[in-house]
C-alpha cells in the first residue's frame, strides 16, 4: 500500500489548483519554452538563469529562443505569470523545480556534469520540504539517483516523503512547427512511486500527453535510445553515401525509392556531418557509462567515427570538383550556403559547417558564408559575417550547400554559380553538370 505523506498531499493540491509556484533553472532552448507553457497554463513561473543578460531580456518581454515568440514572453511578464532572476535564493519560494542546464562533453568525450552539479547544489541549499525536483538535462543513466539524489539528501530530507525527485527527458525539436513542447509526449520517471505520480500530475497540467515510467533510470535511457537511434541511422546512411559515391550511384534516389516500402523502413538522409546539442553528444553519455559497466558501445563508436569523417569527405569532394574544373583548392574562394546545424534554425552548436570552414581555411581557401538565420559566426578566434548569397555565388569558385534552409532561392543560385557541391540534395530540381551531389 502506498502511503501519501502530508508533503505529497499538499503539493498535489497545489499542482491541481495551479497555485504551485513553478521554477525553471536554465532558460535556454529547453527551459524557456517549458516556462512559457506553465505560465500560459495559469501557473506563476520563476525562471532562474546565471546569464544576467538573458534575465534582463526576458523581464523586458523579449525572447532569444526562436520557437518562443516575444509576444508570449511579454504577455506572461505583463500578467505577472513569469519573471526571470539570477537570484538562487528564490528557490526557497518554489514548489516545483525543473533543471534544464547544459550537459556538454569534455574534449575527451566524457560528460561535463558541472552545470548540473552547480544547479543541484543551489537547489539543495534552498530545498526545504515539499518540493518536486525534475531533472530535464540529457544525461547518462543513473545520474538522477547517483548524482542528484545524494546532493538533495544533504538537505536532511527523505526522498518520496520530504521532497520528490524525477527525471524527464526533453524532446524539443527547435524549428519544428508541428511538434513543440506542449504536444510532444512527456516521459517521466521518479525515484519512488510518489515521485512519479507527482511528476506526471505536474506535467499533465500544461502538456497534452504524459508517459510515466517506472524509474529515473528508464526515463534517462529513453532519451539516449531515441538519440542513439538517430545518430546510428544517420551514420548508416552516411556510410551508404560514401559507398554510393565510390560506385557512382545517386544515394538520394536510392533512399527515396527505398522509402516507398510501406513497412520496415524509415528514411534517414546523409549530410555534411552531425550538429546540434543532442545527436552528436548524447550517445557518448551512454557509451561513457556503459564502459564503466564493462560493455563497449560499438555501434555508437562506429557511427561517431563515420559521422565525424563527413566534413573531411565534403572538403575532399570540393577539392575533386575543383580539380575537375582545372582549379586547385588552395587560394580558391569557397562560399558556404547555410551554417546552422539544420534547416530553418539559428543554432550553430556543433554545426559541421564550423569544421568545414576550418578545414578549408587550413588548406588555404578564402571562405565566405551566407545564412538567413545566422548573421555572424565566431570560430577559432575569428568572426565571419554573413554575405549576400547571390553576389557570393556569382563570385566564388565553388558554392557548398551545407544547410538547406527553405527560404533560399536555389534556382537563382544554380543559375549564377560556377560550381556547386550540394551536401543536402537541395538542388534536386535543378539538374546541371556544375552540381556535384553528396
Ligand atoms: N536544444 C535542444 O534541442 C535540446 C533538446 C533536448 C534536450 N536538450 C537538453 O536540455 C539541456 C539544456 O539544453 P539547452 O539547449 O536548453 O541549453 P541552452 O544552453 O540553450 O540553455 C541552458 C541555460 O542554462 C543556463 N545555466 C547554466 N548553468 C546554470 C545554472 N547552474 N543555473 C541556472 N541556469 C544555468 C545557461 O545560462 C543557459 O541559459 C541539455 O542537457 C540538452 O542536452 C536540448
CSV table of C-alpha atoms and ligand atoms in Angstrom, one decimal:
chain,number,residue,atom,x,y,z
A,1,UNK,CA,0.0,0.0,0.0
A,2,UNK,CA,1.3,3.4,-1.0
A,3,UNK,CA,1.4,5.9,1.9
A,4,UNK,CA,0.7,9.5,1.0
A,5,UNK,CA,2.7,11.9,3.1
A,6,UNK,CA,1.5,15.3,4.2
A,7,UNK,CA,4.1,16.9,1.9
A,8,UNK,CA,2.8,14.9,-1.1
A,9,UNK,CA,-0.8,15.6,-0.4
A,10,UNK,CA,-0.1,19.4,0.0
A,11,UNK,CA,1.9,19.5,-3.2
A,12,UNK,CA,-0.7,17.5,-5.1
A,13,UNK,CA,-3.3,20.0,-4.1
A,14,UNK,CA,-1.2,23.0,-5.1
A,15,UNK,CA,-0.4,21.4,-8.5
A,16,UNK,CA,-4.0,20.6,-9.4
A,17,UNK,CA,-5.2,24.0,-8.2
A,18,UNK,CA,-2.4,25.5,-10.3
A,19,UNK,CA,-1.3,27.6,-7.3
A,20,UNK,CA,2.1,25.8,-7.2
A,21,UNK,CA,5.0,28.2,-7.8
A,22,UNK,CA,6.9,26.7,-10.7
A,23,UNK,CA,10.6,27.3,-11.1
A,24,UNK,CA,12.8,26.6,-14.1
A,25,UNK,CA,16.6,26.5,-13.7
A,26,UNK,CA,18.2,27.2,-17.1
A,27,UNK,CA,16.3,29.4,-19.6
A,28,UNK,CA,17.6,28.1,-22.9
A,29,UNK,CA,16.2,26.2,-25.8
A,30,UNK,CA,14.6,23.7,-23.4
A,31,UNK,CA,13.8,25.8,-20.2
A,32,UNK,CA,12.3,28.9,-21.8
A,33,UNK,CA,9.5,27.1,-23.8
A,34,UNK,CA,8.7,24.9,-20.8
A,35,UNK,CA,8.4,28.1,-18.6
A,36,UNK,CA,6.1,29.6,-21.1
A,37,UNK,CA,3.8,26.5,-21.3
A,38,UNK,CA,3.4,26.5,-17.5
A,39,UNK,CA,2.9,30.3,-17.3
A,40,UNK,CA,0.2,30.0,-20.0
A,41,UNK,CA,-1.4,27.1,-18.2
A,42,UNK,CA,-2.0,29.6,-15.3
A,43,UNK,CA,1.0,28.9,-13.0
A,44,UNK,CA,3.2,31.5,-11.6
A,45,UNK,CA,6.6,30.8,-13.0
A,46,UNK,CA,10.0,32.0,-12.0
A,47,UNK,CA,12.9,31.3,-14.3
A,48,UNK,CA,16.4,31.3,-12.9
A,49,UNK,CA,19.5,31.6,-15.1
A,50,UNK,CA,23.1,32.5,-14.4
A,51,UNK,CA,23.2,34.8,-17.5
A,52,UNK,CA,22.0,38.2,-16.4
A,53,UNK,CA,21.7,39.4,-19.9
A,54,UNK,CA,19.1,36.7,-20.6
A,55,UNK,CA,17.3,37.5,-17.4
A,56,UNK,CA,17.1,41.2,-18.3
A,57,UNK,CA,15.8,40.5,-21.9
A,58,UNK,CA,13.1,38.2,-20.6
A,59,UNK,CA,11.9,40.7,-18.0
A,60,UNK,CA,11.8,43.3,-20.7
A,61,UNK,CA,9.4,41.0,-22.7
A,62,UNK,CA,12.0,39.9,-25.3
A,63,UNK,CA,12.7,36.4,-26.5
A,64,UNK,CA,16.1,35.0,-27.7
A,65,UNK,CA,14.7,31.5,-28.4
A,66,UNK,CA,13.4,31.1,-32.0
A,67,UNK,CA,10.4,28.9,-31.1
A,68,UNK,CA,9.2,31.3,-28.3
A,69,UNK,CA,7.5,34.4,-29.7
A,70,UNK,CA,8.4,37.6,-27.8
A,71,UNK,CA,4.7,38.4,-27.6
A,72,UNK,CA,4.2,35.4,-25.4
A,73,UNK,CA,7.0,36.4,-23.0
A,74,UNK,CA,5.7,39.9,-22.9
A,75,UNK,CA,2.2,38.8,-22.1
A,76,UNK,CA,3.3,36.4,-19.4
A,77,UNK,CA,5.5,39.1,-17.8
A,78,UNK,CA,2.8,41.7,-18.0
A,79,UNK,CA,0.2,39.3,-16.4
A,80,UNK,CA,2.7,38.5,-13.6
A,81,UNK,CA,2.8,34.9,-14.6
A,82,UNK,CA,6.5,34.9,-15.5
A,83,UNK,CA,9.6,36.6,-14.1
A,84,UNK,CA,13.3,35.8,-14.5
A,85,UNK,CA,16.0,36.2,-12.0
A,86,UNK,CA,19.6,35.2,-11.2
A,87,UNK,CA,18.9,35.0,-7.5
A,88,UNK,CA,19.0,31.4,-6.5
A,89,UNK,CA,17.6,32.1,-3.0
A,90,UNK,CA,14.2,32.4,-4.8
A,91,UNK,CA,14.3,28.6,-4.9
A,92,UNK,CA,13.1,28.6,-1.3
A,93,UNK,CA,9.7,30.1,-2.5
A,94,UNK,CA,9.2,27.4,-5.3
A,95,UNK,CA,7.1,24.3,-5.2
A,96,UNK,CA,8.5,22.7,-8.3
A,97,UNK,CA,11.9,23.0,-9.8
A,98,UNK,CA,12.8,21.8,-13.4
A,99,UNK,CA,16.5,21.7,-14.1
A,100,UNK,CA,17.3,22.3,-17.8
A,101,UNK,CA,21.0,23.3,-17.8
A,102,UNK,CA,23.6,22.3,-20.4
A,103,UNK,CA,25.3,18.9,-20.4
A,104,UNK,CA,28.1,19.2,-22.9
A,105,UNK,CA,31.0,16.8,-23.5
A,106,UNK,CA,34.6,17.5,-22.4
A,107,UNK,CA,37.3,17.3,-25.1
A,108,UNK,CA,37.9,13.7,-24.0
A,109,UNK,CA,34.2,12.9,-24.8
A,110,UNK,CA,33.5,12.4,-21.1
A,111,UNK,CA,30.3,14.0,-19.7
A,112,UNK,CA,30.7,17.5,-18.3
A,113,UNK,CA,28.3,17.5,-15.3
A,114,UNK,CA,29.5,20.8,-13.8
A,115,UNK,CA,26.3,22.7,-14.8
A,116,UNK,CA,24.0,20.0,-13.3
A,117,UNK,CA,26.1,19.8,-10.2
A,118,UNK,CA,26.1,23.6,-9.7
A,119,UNK,CA,22.3,23.8,-10.3
A,120,UNK,CA,21.7,20.9,-7.8
A,121,UNK,CA,23.9,22.5,-5.2
A,122,UNK,CA,21.8,25.6,-5.3
A,123,UNK,CA,18.6,23.6,-5.2
A,124,UNK,CA,19.8,21.6,-2.2
A,125,UNK,CA,20.8,24.8,-0.4
A,126,UNK,CA,17.2,26.1,-0.6
A,127,UNK,CA,15.3,22.8,-0.8
A,128,UNK,CA,13.2,22.9,2.5
A,129,UNK,CA,10.3,20.4,2.4
A,130,UNK,CA,7.5,19.6,0.0
A,131,UNK,CA,9.2,20.4,-3.3
A,132,UNK,CA,9.2,18.5,-6.6
A,133,UNK,CA,12.6,18.5,-8.4
A,134,UNK,CA,12.8,17.3,-12.0
A,135,UNK,CA,16.0,17.0,-14.0
A,136,UNK,CA,15.5,17.5,-17.7
A,137,UNK,CA,19.1,17.8,-18.9
A,138,UNK,CA,20.0,14.9,-21.1
A,139,UNK,CA,22.5,12.7,-19.2
A,140,UNK,CA,23.8,9.1,-18.6
A,141,UNK,CA,21.5,6.5,-17.0
A,142,UNK,CA,21.9,6.7,-13.2
A,143,UNK,CA,22.6,10.4,-12.9
A,144,UNK,CA,19.4,11.3,-11.0
A,145,UNK,CA,19.9,8.5,-8.5
A,146,UNK,CA,23.6,8.5,-8.2
A,147,UNK,CA,24.5,12.2,-8.5
A,148,UNK,CA,21.4,14.4,-7.9
A,149,UNK,CA,19.7,12.4,-5.1
A,150,UNK,CA,22.8,12.4,-2.7
A,151,UNK,CA,23.2,16.2,-3.2
A,152,UNK,CA,19.5,16.8,-2.4
A,153,UNK,CA,19.6,14.4,0.6
A,154,UNK,CA,22.3,16.7,2.2
A,155,UNK,CA,19.3,19.0,3.0
A,156,UNK,CA,18.3,16.4,5.6
A,157,UNK,CA,15.0,15.4,3.9
A,158,UNK,CA,13.9,12.0,2.6
A,159,UNK,CA,13.0,11.4,-1.0
A,160,UNK,CA,9.4,10.4,-1.6
A,161,UNK,CA,8.4,11.9,1.7
A,162,UNK,CA,10.0,15.3,2.3
A,163,UNK,CA,10.9,16.1,-1.3
A,164,UNK,CA,10.2,14.4,-4.7
A,165,UNK,CA,12.7,13.7,-7.4
A,166,UNK,CA,12.1,12.7,-11.1
A,167,UNK,CA,13.9,12.6,-14.4
A,168,UNK,CA,12.0,13.7,-17.5
A,169,UNK,CA,13.8,13.8,-20.9
A,170,UNK,CA,13.3,16.8,-23.1
A,171,UNK,CA,12.4,16.1,-26.7
A,172,UNK,CA,12.1,19.6,-28.1
A,173,UNK,CA,12.9,19.9,-31.8
A,174,UNK,CA,13.9,23.5,-32.5
A,175,UNK,CA,12.3,24.9,-35.6
A,176,UNK,CA,9.7,22.2,-35.9
A,177,UNK,CA,6.3,23.9,-36.4
A,178,UNK,CA,4.3,20.8,-35.9
A,179,UNK,CA,5.7,19.4,-32.6
A,180,UNK,CA,6.5,21.8,-29.8
A,181,UNK,CA,6.8,21.5,-26.0
A,182,UNK,CA,3.0,21.3,-25.4
A,183,UNK,CA,2.2,18.5,-27.9
A,184,UNK,CA,5.3,16.3,-27.6
A,185,UNK,CA,4.5,13.4,-25.2
A,186,UNK,CA,6.5,13.8,-21.9
A,187,UNK,CA,8.1,10.7,-20.4
A,188,UNK,CA,8.7,11.0,-16.6
A,189,UNK,CA,10.1,8.6,-14.1
A,190,UNK,CA,10.6,9.2,-10.3
A,191,UNK,CA,12.8,7.8,-7.6
A,192,UNK,CA,9.7,6.5,-5.8
A,193,UNK,CA,6.2,5.9,-7.0
A,194,UNK,CA,5.1,9.0,-5.2
A,195,UNK,CA,7.7,11.0,-7.1
A,196,UNK,CA,6.5,9.6,-10.4
A,197,UNK,CA,2.9,10.3,-9.6
A,198,UNK,CA,3.6,13.9,-8.7
A,199,UNK,CA,5.9,14.4,-11.7
A,200,UNK,CA,3.2,13.0,-14.1
A,201,UNK,CA,0.5,15.1,-12.4
A,202,UNK,CA,2.7,18.2,-12.8
A,203,UNK,CA,3.3,17.8,-16.5
A,204,UNK,CA,-0.3,16.9,-17.2
A,205,UNK,CA,-1.4,20.4,-16.2
A,206,UNK,CA,0.4,22.0,-19.1
A,207,UNK,CA,1.3,19.3,-21.7
A,208,UNK,CA,-1.0,17.2,-23.8
A,209,UNK,CA,0.3,13.7,-23.0
A,210,UNK,CA,2.4,12.3,-20.2
A,211,UNK,CA,4.1,8.8,-20.3
A,212,UNK,CA,5.0,7.7,-16.8
A,213,UNK,CA,7.8,5.1,-16.5
A,214,UNK,CA,8.9,3.0,-13.5
A,215,UNK,CA,12.2,4.7,-12.6
A,216,UNK,CA,14.5,7.7,-13.3
A,217,UNK,CA,16.9,5.2,-15.0
A,218,UNK,CA,14.3,4.1,-17.5
A,219,UNK,CA,13.5,7.8,-18.2
A,220,UNK,CA,17.2,8.6,-18.7
A,221,UNK,CA,17.7,5.7,-21.0
A,222,UNK,CA,14.6,6.5,-23.1
A,223,UNK,CA,16.3,9.8,-24.3
A,224,UNK,CA,19.5,8.0,-25.0
A,225,UNK,CA,17.8,5.3,-27.0
A,226,UNK,CA,16.0,8.0,-29.1
A,227,UNK,CA,19.1,10.0,-29.8
A,228,UNK,CA,21.3,7.0,-30.3
A,229,UNK,CA,18.8,5.6,-32.8
A,230,UNK,CA,19.0,8.7,-34.8
A,231,UNK,CA,22.8,9.0,-34.6
A,232,UNK,CA,23.3,5.4,-35.7
A,233,UNK,CA,20.9,5.6,-38.6
A,234,UNK,CA,22.5,8.8,-39.8
A,235,UNK,CA,25.9,7.0,-39.5
A,236,UNK,CA,24.5,4.1,-41.6
A,237,UNK,CA,23.1,6.4,-44.3
A,238,UNK,CA,26.3,8.5,-44.3
A,239,UNK,CA,28.3,5.2,-44.9
A,240,UNK,CA,25.8,4.4,-47.7
A,241,UNK,CA,26.5,7.8,-49.2
A,242,UNK,CA,30.3,7.1,-49.1
A,243,UNK,CA,29.7,3.7,-50.8
A,244,UNK,CA,27.4,5.1,-53.4
A,245,UNK,CA,29.8,7.9,-54.2
A,246,UNK,CA,32.6,5.3,-54.9
A,247,UNK,CA,30.2,3.3,-57.1
A,248,UNK,CA,28.7,6.2,-59.0
A,249,UNK,CA,25.1,5.7,-57.6
A,250,UNK,CA,22.8,8.5,-56.5
A,251,UNK,CA,22.2,7.8,-52.8
A,252,UNK,CA,19.3,10.2,-52.7
A,253,UNK,CA,17.4,8.3,-55.4
A,254,UNK,CA,18.2,5.1,-53.6
A,255,UNK,CA,16.7,6.4,-50.3
A,256,UNK,CA,13.6,7.8,-52.0
A,257,UNK,CA,12.9,4.6,-53.7
A,258,UNK,CA,13.5,2.5,-50.5
A,259,UNK,CA,11.1,4.8,-48.7
A,260,UNK,CA,8.3,3.6,-50.9
A,261,UNK,CA,8.3,0.4,-48.8
A,262,UNK,CA,5.3,0.9,-46.6
A,263,UNK,CA,6.7,-1.1,-43.6
A,264,UNK,CA,10.1,-1.9,-42.0
A,265,UNK,CA,12.0,1.1,-43.4
A,266,UNK,CA,12.3,4.6,-42.2
A,267,UNK,CA,14.3,7.1,-44.4
A,268,UNK,CA,17.3,8.9,-42.9
A,269,UNK,CA,19.4,11.2,-45.1
A,270,UNK,CA,23.1,11.7,-45.4
A,271,UNK,CA,24.7,15.1,-44.9
A,272,UNK,CA,27.9,17.0,-44.1
A,273,UNK,CA,28.1,15.7,-40.5
A,274,UNK,CA,26.1,15.8,-37.3
A,275,UNK,CA,25.3,19.0,-35.4
A,276,UNK,CA,23.3,20.5,-32.5
A,277,UNK,CA,23.4,20.0,-28.8
A,278,UNK,CA,21.9,16.5,-28.8
A,279,UNK,CA,22.7,13.9,-31.5
A,280,UNK,CA,26.5,14.4,-31.7
A,281,UNK,CA,26.8,14.4,-27.9
A,282,UNK,CA,24.1,12.4,-26.0
A,283,UNK,CA,25.1,8.9,-27.3
A,284,UNK,CA,28.6,9.5,-25.8
A,285,UNK,CA,27.0,9.9,-22.4
A,286,UNK,CA,25.7,6.4,-22.8
A,287,UNK,CA,29.0,4.9,-24.1
A,288,UNK,CA,30.9,6.6,-21.2
A,289,UNK,CA,28.5,5.0,-18.7
A,290,UNK,CA,28.5,1.5,-20.3
A,291,UNK,CA,32.3,1.5,-20.4
A,292,UNK,CA,32.2,1.6,-16.6
A,293,UNK,CA,29.9,-1.4,-16.7
A,294,UNK,CA,32.4,-3.2,-18.9
A,295,UNK,CA,30.3,-3.0,-22.1
A,296,UNK,CA,31.7,-1.3,-25.2
A,297,UNK,CA,29.0,0.7,-27.1
A,298,UNK,CA,30.3,-0.4,-30.5
A,299,UNK,CA,27.5,0.9,-32.7
A,300,UNK,CA,27.9,4.4,-31.1
A,301,UNK,CA,31.7,4.5,-31.5
A,302,UNK,CA,31.4,3.3,-35.2
A,303,UNK,CA,28.6,5.8,-36.1
A,304,UNK,CA,30.5,8.6,-34.3
A,305,UNK,CA,33.6,7.7,-36.4
A,306,UNK,CA,31.7,7.7,-39.7
A,307,UNK,CA,29.7,10.9,-38.9
A,308,UNK,CA,32.9,12.6,-37.8
A,309,UNK,CA,34.5,11.9,-41.2
A,310,UNK,CA,31.8,13.6,-43.2
A,311,UNK,CA,33.2,17.2,-43.0
A,312,UNK,CA,36.5,15.8,-44.4
A,313,UNK,CA,34.6,13.9,-47.1
A,314,UNK,CA,32.9,17.2,-48.1
A,315,UNK,CA,36.2,19.0,-48.3
A,316,UNK,CA,37.6,16.2,-50.5
A,317,UNK,CA,34.6,16.4,-52.6
A,318,UNK,CA,35.1,20.2,-53.1
A,319,UNK,CA,38.7,19.6,-54.0
A,320,UNK,CA,37.9,16.9,-56.5
A,321,UNK,CA,35.1,19.1,-58.0
A,322,UNK,CA,37.5,22.0,-58.4
A,323,UNK,CA,40.2,19.7,-59.9
A,324,UNK,CA,37.7,18.5,-62.5
A,325,UNK,CA,37.3,22.2,-63.4
A,326,UNK,CA,41.1,22.6,-63.7
A,327,UNK,CA,41.3,24.6,-60.4
A,328,UNK,CA,43.2,23.9,-57.2
A,329,UNK,CA,41.7,24.1,-53.8
A,330,UNK,CA,44.4,26.4,-52.4
A,331,UNK,CA,43.6,30.1,-52.9
A,332,UNK,CA,40.1,29.2,-54.1
A,333,UNK,CA,37.1,31.2,-52.9
A,334,UNK,CA,34.6,28.8,-51.3
A,335,UNK,CA,31.1,30.1,-50.4
A,336,UNK,CA,29.1,28.1,-47.8
A,337,UNK,CA,25.4,28.3,-48.2
A,338,UNK,CA,24.0,27.8,-44.7
A,339,UNK,CA,25.9,27.3,-41.5
A,340,UNK,CA,23.2,26.4,-38.9
A,341,UNK,CA,23.3,22.7,-38.0
A,342,UNK,CA,20.0,22.1,-39.6
A,343,UNK,CA,17.3,23.7,-41.7
A,344,UNK,CA,15.4,26.8,-40.7
A,345,UNK,CA,17.0,27.4,-37.3
A,346,UNK,CA,19.6,29.8,-35.9
A,347,UNK,CA,21.7,27.3,-33.9
A,348,UNK,CA,25.3,26.7,-34.9
A,349,UNK,CA,26.3,24.5,-31.9
A,350,UNK,CA,28.4,21.6,-33.1
A,351,UNK,CA,27.5,22.5,-36.7
A,352,UNK,CA,29.5,20.6,-39.3
A,353,UNK,CA,29.9,24.0,-41.2
A,354,UNK,CA,32.3,25.0,-38.5
A,355,UNK,CA,34.6,22.0,-39.2
A,356,UNK,CA,34.3,22.5,-42.9
A,357,UNK,CA,35.3,26.2,-42.7
A,358,UNK,CA,38.3,25.4,-40.5
A,359,UNK,CA,39.4,22.6,-42.8
A,360,UNK,CA,39.1,24.8,-45.9
A,361,UNK,CA,40.9,27.7,-44.2
A,362,UNK,CA,43.7,25.3,-43.2
A,363,UNK,CA,44.0,24.3,-46.9
A,364,UNK,CA,44.5,27.9,-47.9
A,365,UNK,CA,41.0,28.8,-49.1
A,366,UNK,CA,39.2,32.1,-48.8
A,367,UNK,CA,35.8,31.1,-47.1
A,368,UNK,CA,32.7,33.2,-47.0
A,369,UNK,CA,29.2,32.2,-45.9
A,370,UNK,CA,25.6,33.2,-46.2
A,371,UNK,CA,22.8,32.1,-43.9
A,372,UNK,CA,19.4,33.9,-43.4
A,373,UNK,CA,19.4,32.8,-39.8
A,374,UNK,CA,23.0,33.4,-38.7
A,375,UNK,CA,24.2,37.0,-39.2
A,376,UNK,CA,27.7,36.4,-37.6
A,377,UNK,CA,29.7,33.4,-36.9
A,378,UNK,CA,32.5,33.1,-34.3
A,379,UNK,CA,35.0,30.3,-34.7
A,380,UNK,CA,38.6,29.6,-33.7
A,381,UNK,CA,39.2,33.2,-32.6
A,382,UNK,CA,37.8,35.0,-35.6
A,383,UNK,CA,34.4,36.2,-36.7
A,384,UNK,CA,32.7,35.9,-40.1
A,385,UNK,CA,29.8,38.0,-41.2
A,386,UNK,CA,27.0,36.6,-43.5
A,387,UNK,CA,27.3,37.8,-47.1
A,388,UNK,CA,24.7,38.2,-49.8
A,389,UNK,CA,24.2,34.7,-51.2
A,390,UNK,CA,23.7,35.6,-54.9
A,391,UNK,CA,26.6,38.0,-55.1
A,392,UNK,CA,28.9,35.5,-53.4
A,393,UNK,CA,27.6,32.6,-55.5
A,394,UNK,CA,28.5,34.5,-58.7
A,395,UNK,CA,32.0,35.3,-57.4
A,396,UNK,CA,33.0,32.1,-55.6
A,397,UNK,CA,34.9,29.3,-57.3
A,398,UNK,CA,32.6,26.9,-55.6
A,399,UNK,CA,29.4,27.1,-53.6
A,400,UNK,CA,28.8,24.4,-51.0
A,401,UNK,CA,25.2,23.8,-49.7
A,402,UNK,CA,25.8,22.9,-46.1
A,403,UNK,CA,22.3,23.7,-44.7
A,404,UNK,CA,19.2,23.6,-46.8
A,405,UNK,CA,17.2,26.5,-45.4
A,406,UNK,CA,13.8,26.8,-47.1
A,407,UNK,CA,13.9,30.5,-47.8
A,408,UNK,CA,17.0,30.3,-50.1
A,409,UNK,CA,16.3,30.7,-53.9
A,410,UNK,CA,18.2,27.6,-55.1
A,411,UNK,CA,17.2,28.2,-58.7
A,412,UNK,CA,18.9,31.6,-58.7
A,413,UNK,CA,22.0,30.1,-57.0
A,414,UNK,CA,22.1,27.3,-59.6
A,415,UNK,CA,21.9,29.9,-62.4
A,416,UNK,CA,24.8,32.1,-61.3
A,417,UNK,CA,27.2,29.8,-59.5
A,418,UNK,CA,30.2,28.3,-61.4
A,419,UNK,CA,30.3,25.1,-59.4
A,420,UNK,CA,28.1,23.7,-56.6
A,421,UNK,CA,28.7,20.9,-54.1
A,422,UNK,CA,25.3,20.0,-52.7
A,423,UNK,CA,25.5,18.1,-49.4
A,424,UNK,CA,21.7,18.2,-48.8
A,425,UNK,CA,20.2,17.5,-52.2
A,426,UNK,CA,18.7,21.0,-52.1
A,427,UNK,CA,19.2,21.4,-55.8
A,428,UNK,CA,17.5,18.1,-56.8
A,429,UNK,CA,15.1,20.1,-59.1
A,430,UNK,CA,18.0,21.8,-61.0
A,431,UNK,CA,19.8,19.2,-63.0
A,432,UNK,CA,23.1,20.6,-64.2
A,433,UNK,CA,26.6,19.3,-64.8
A,434,UNK,CA,28.0,22.0,-62.5
A,435,UNK,CA,26.2,20.5,-59.5
A,436,UNK,CA,28.1,17.8,-57.6
A,437,UNK,CA,25.9,15.9,-55.1
A,438,UNK,CA,27.0,14.1,-51.9
B,1,LIG,N1,18.4,22.2,-27.5
B,1,LIG,C1,17.7,21.1,-27.8
B,1,LIG,O1,17.2,20.9,-28.9
B,1,LIG,C2,17.6,20.0,-26.7
B,1,LIG,C3,16.7,19.0,-26.9
B,1,LIG,C4,16.5,18.0,-26.0
B,1,LIG,C5,17.3,18.1,-24.8
B,1,LIG,N2,18.2,19.0,-24.6
B,1,LIG,C6,19.0,19.0,-23.4
B,1,LIG,O2,18.5,20.0,-22.5
B,1,LIG,C7,19.5,20.6,-21.7
B,1,LIG,C8,19.6,22.1,-21.9
B,1,LIG,O3,19.8,22.3,-23.3
B,1,LIG,P1,19.5,23.7,-24.0
B,1,LIG,O4,19.6,23.5,-25.4
B,1,LIG,O5,18.3,24.3,-23.4
B,1,LIG,O6,20.8,24.6,-23.4
B,1,LIG,P2,21.0,26.2,-23.5
B,1,LIG,O7,22.5,26.4,-23.5
B,1,LIG,O8,20.1,26.7,-24.6
B,1,LIG,O9,20.3,26.6,-22.1
B,1,LIG,C9,20.8,26.3,-20.9
B,1,LIG,C10,20.7,27.5,-20.0
B,1,LIG,O10,21.1,27.1,-18.7
B,1,LIG,C11,21.8,28.2,-18.1
B,1,LIG,N3,22.6,27.8,-16.9
B,1,LIG,C12,23.8,27.2,-16.9
B,1,LIG,N4,24.2,26.8,-15.7
B,1,LIG,C13,23.1,27.2,-14.9
B,1,LIG,C14,22.9,27.1,-13.5
B,1,LIG,N5,23.8,26.5,-12.7
B,1,LIG,N6,21.7,27.5,-13.0
B,1,LIG,C15,20.8,28.1,-13.8
B,1,LIG,N7,21.0,28.3,-15.2
B,1,LIG,C16,22.1,27.8,-15.7
B,1,LIG,C17,22.6,28.9,-19.2
B,1,LIG,O11,22.9,30.2,-18.9
B,1,LIG,C18,21.6,28.7,-20.4
B,1,LIG,O12,20.7,29.8,-20.5
B,1,LIG,C19,20.8,19.9,-22.2
B,1,LIG,O13,21.1,18.8,-21.3
B,1,LIG,C20,20.4,19.4,-23.6
B,1,LIG,O14,21.2,18.2,-23.9
B,1,LIG,C21,18.3,20.0,-25.6
